[in-house]
Short mmCIF file of C-alpha atoms in Angstrom, two decimals:
data_model
loop_
_atom_site.label_atom_id
_atom_site.label_comp_id
_atom_site.label_asym_id
_atom_site.label_seq_id
_atom_site.Cartn_x
_atom_site.Cartn_y
_atom_site.Cartn_z
CA MET A 1 24.23 -1.35 14.50
CA GLU A 2 23.58 -2.22 11.27
CA MET A 3 19.87 -0.85 9.41
CA THR A 4 17.95 -1.62 6.46
CA VAL A 5 15.63 0.94 5.03
CA GLN A 6 13.33 0.86 2.29
CA TRP A 7 11.04 3.66 1.14
CA ILE A 8 7.82 2.68 -1.60
CA ARG A 9 6.10 5.60 -2.89
CA THR A 10 3.06 5.29 -4.61
CA SER A 11 1.54 8.12 -6.55
CA TRP A 12 -1.58 8.45 -8.22
CA THR A 13 -4.64 10.91 -9.61
CA LYS A 14 -8.18 10.85 -9.64
CA GLN A 15 -8.56 8.49 -11.95
CA SER A 16 -7.12 5.59 -9.51
CA ARG A 17 -9.55 6.39 -7.36
CA GLY A 18 -12.06 3.75 -8.32
CA GLY A 19 -12.65 0.98 -10.19
CA GLU A 20 -10.24 -1.33 -11.91
CA ALA A 21 -7.46 1.45 -11.29
CA ALA A 22 -7.96 1.63 -7.58
CA ALA A 23 -7.90 -2.57 -8.07
CA ARG A 24 -4.54 -2.20 -9.23
CA ARG A 25 -3.32 0.49 -6.76
CA ASN A 26 -4.58 -1.41 -4.08
CA ALA A 27 -2.76 -4.24 -4.60
CA ALA A 28 0.59 -2.86 -5.15
CA PRO A 29 3.04 -4.31 -2.90
CA VAL A 30 4.21 -2.64 0.25
CA GLY A 31 7.34 -4.71 1.02
CA PHE A 32 10.37 -5.72 -1.42
CA THR A 33 13.47 -7.74 -1.33
CA VAL A 34 16.17 -5.60 -0.60
CA PRO A 35 19.00 -5.76 -3.03
CA ALA A 36 22.42 -5.87 -1.59
CA SER A 37 23.99 -2.47 -1.04
CA ALA A 38 26.34 -1.26 1.31
CA PRO A 39 25.07 1.55 4.12
CA PRO A 40 24.35 4.43 4.38
CA PHE A 41 22.03 3.59 1.35
CA ALA A 42 17.81 3.62 1.40
CA HIS A 43 16.24 0.90 -1.07
CA VAL A 44 13.53 3.35 -2.98
CA VAL A 45 10.74 1.96 -4.85
CA ARG A 46 8.52 4.07 -6.87
CA MET A 47 5.33 2.75 -8.60
CA HIS A 48 3.10 5.42 -10.48
CA GLU A 49 0.00 5.55 -11.71
CA GLN A 50 1.02 6.08 -15.64
CA ASP A 51 2.77 2.83 -15.59
CA SER A 52 0.15 0.61 -14.15
CA PHE A 53 2.12 0.67 -10.67
CA GLU A 54 4.44 -1.07 -12.09
CA PRO A 55 7.63 -0.96 -9.31
CA HIS A 56 11.18 0.76 -10.35
CA GLY A 57 13.60 0.66 -7.74
CA GLY A 58 17.06 2.12 -6.95
CA GLN A 59 19.03 3.58 -4.28
CA GLU A 60 19.43 6.49 -2.23
CA ASP A 61 21.33 8.59 0.79
CA LEU A 62 19.81 7.74 4.03
CA ARG A 63 20.03 11.93 4.36
CA LYS A 64 17.29 12.14 1.46
CA VAL A 65 14.95 9.76 3.30
CA ASP A 66 12.25 11.59 5.38
CA VAL A 67 12.60 9.82 8.51
CA GLN A 68 14.70 10.65 11.30
CA LEU A 69 16.47 7.28 12.28
CA ARG A 70 18.26 7.90 15.73
CA GLU A 71 20.26 4.91 17.81
CA THR A 72 20.58 5.59 20.94
CA ASP A 73 21.31 2.95 23.85
CA GLY A 74 21.06 -0.17 22.02
CA ARG A 75 17.86 0.81 20.13
CA LEU A 76 16.74 2.55 17.25
CA ARG A 77 14.23 5.53 17.42
CA VAL A 78 12.46 6.03 13.97
CA LEU A 79 9.96 8.86 12.88
CA PRO A 80 9.11 9.92 9.61
CA ARG A 81 9.08 13.44 8.77
CA VAL A 82 5.77 15.56 7.25
CA GLN A 83 6.49 18.93 5.84
CA PRO A 84 4.23 21.47 7.03
CA LEU A 85 3.33 21.82 3.14
CA PHE A 86 1.89 18.41 3.00
CA ALA A 87 -1.13 19.05 5.24
CA ILE A 88 -3.75 17.45 3.89
CA PRO A 89 -5.02 15.29 5.43
CA PRO A 90 -4.40 17.44 8.68
CA ARG A 91 -1.90 15.85 11.59
CA PRO A 92 -2.30 17.79 14.43
CA ARG A 93 -1.70 14.62 16.52
CA ARG A 94 0.87 12.17 15.17
CA PRO A 95 1.93 8.77 16.59
CA PRO A 96 4.96 8.97 19.02
CA ALA A 97 8.33 7.62 17.35
CA VAL A 98 8.92 3.94 17.34
CA ARG A 99 11.95 2.47 19.33
CA LEU A 100 13.21 -0.82 17.70
CA GLU A 101 15.21 -3.36 19.40
CA PRO A 102 18.31 -5.35 17.36
CA GLY A 103 16.16 -7.83 15.17
CA GLN A 104 13.00 -5.95 15.02
CA TRP A 105 11.51 -3.97 12.36
CA VAL A 106 8.83 -1.52 11.30
CA ARG A 107 6.17 -0.63 8.54
CA TRP A 108 4.88 3.03 8.57
CA GLN A 109 2.51 4.11 6.53
CA LEU A 110 1.37 7.99 5.33
CA ASN A 111 -0.80 9.60 2.89
CA TYR A 112 -1.10 12.84 1.05
CA ARG A 113 -3.33 14.72 -0.77
CA PHE A 114 -2.29 17.88 -3.31
CA SER A 115 -3.88 20.42 -5.73
CA SER A 116 -2.02 21.76 -8.42
CA ALA A 117 -0.48 25.46 -7.79
CA ALA A 118 -3.25 26.85 -9.35
CA GLY A 119 -5.98 23.89 -8.90
CA ILE A 120 -6.20 23.55 -12.50
CA ARG A 121 -5.01 19.86 -12.88
CA GLY A 122 -7.08 18.86 -9.74
CA TRP A 123 -5.66 16.73 -7.10
CA SER A 124 -3.00 14.08 -7.02
CA TYR A 125 -2.11 11.61 -4.16
CA TRP A 126 1.03 9.40 -2.66
CA MET A 127 1.26 6.96 -0.08
CA ASP A 128 4.59 6.59 1.54
CA THR A 129 5.76 3.19 3.05
CA PHE A 130 8.85 3.26 5.23
CA ASN A 131 10.04 -0.07 5.94
CA ILE A 132 12.94 -0.11 8.59
CA ALA A 133 14.67 -2.81 10.21
CA TYR A 134 17.36 -2.44 12.95
CA GLY A 135 20.54 -5.23 12.77
CA PRO A 136 21.19 -7.75 10.51
CA VAL A 137 18.45 -8.87 8.21
CA ASP A 138 17.50 -11.23 5.47
CA ALA A 139 17.19 -9.82 2.00
CA ASP A 140 13.29 -10.80 1.94
CA VAL A 141 12.64 -9.34 5.60
CA PHE A 142 9.92 -6.89 4.23
CA LEU A 143 7.92 -9.28 2.76
CA SER A 144 6.55 -10.60 6.06
CA GLU A 145 5.11 -9.38 9.02
CA PRO A 146 6.40 -6.43 10.94
CA THR A 147 6.70 -6.37 14.58
CA VAL A 148 5.50 -3.02 14.51
CA TYR A 149 3.02 -1.30 12.25
CA VAL A 150 2.21 2.17 12.27
CA ASP A 151 -1.06 3.38 9.82
CA GLU A 152 -0.88 7.25 9.36
CA ARG A 153 -3.16 7.25 6.95
CA GLY A 154 -5.90 9.72 6.93
CA PRO A 155 -8.80 10.66 4.72
CA LEU A 156 -8.40 11.84 1.37
CA ARG A 157 -11.57 12.71 -0.20
#
């Protein structure tokens, strides 16, 4: 069965935690039209503070996307990976995997806070949005409301 994967990463620093820069960041889209490409590729979009959260798209091999995808019994099991390195915010209990039926899609969002190795440069942040559809879909599927929404974002302080 066919699947469509879109991975959006938005990254910023303390400078975009408030005011006009935060408003631009919060207005960044969480779904984009998917370009035509043959599987097993993911549509990857990156938005960074340094270029005013302008989206930059490309594609990536599915094996490099931090999400577990497993097809069993006519359903697609979806669970983003969280590496131990990304411990802030702590995630002691994660939501269970989502099981999609053909024609359904999930939007799963996670956020992270990091410090530089020596703590000199201050904090940096990112948010990952995984839009994953199971079965054939239109190119603009991720512009609509998802069948399932998982908000795994936590407080970043």
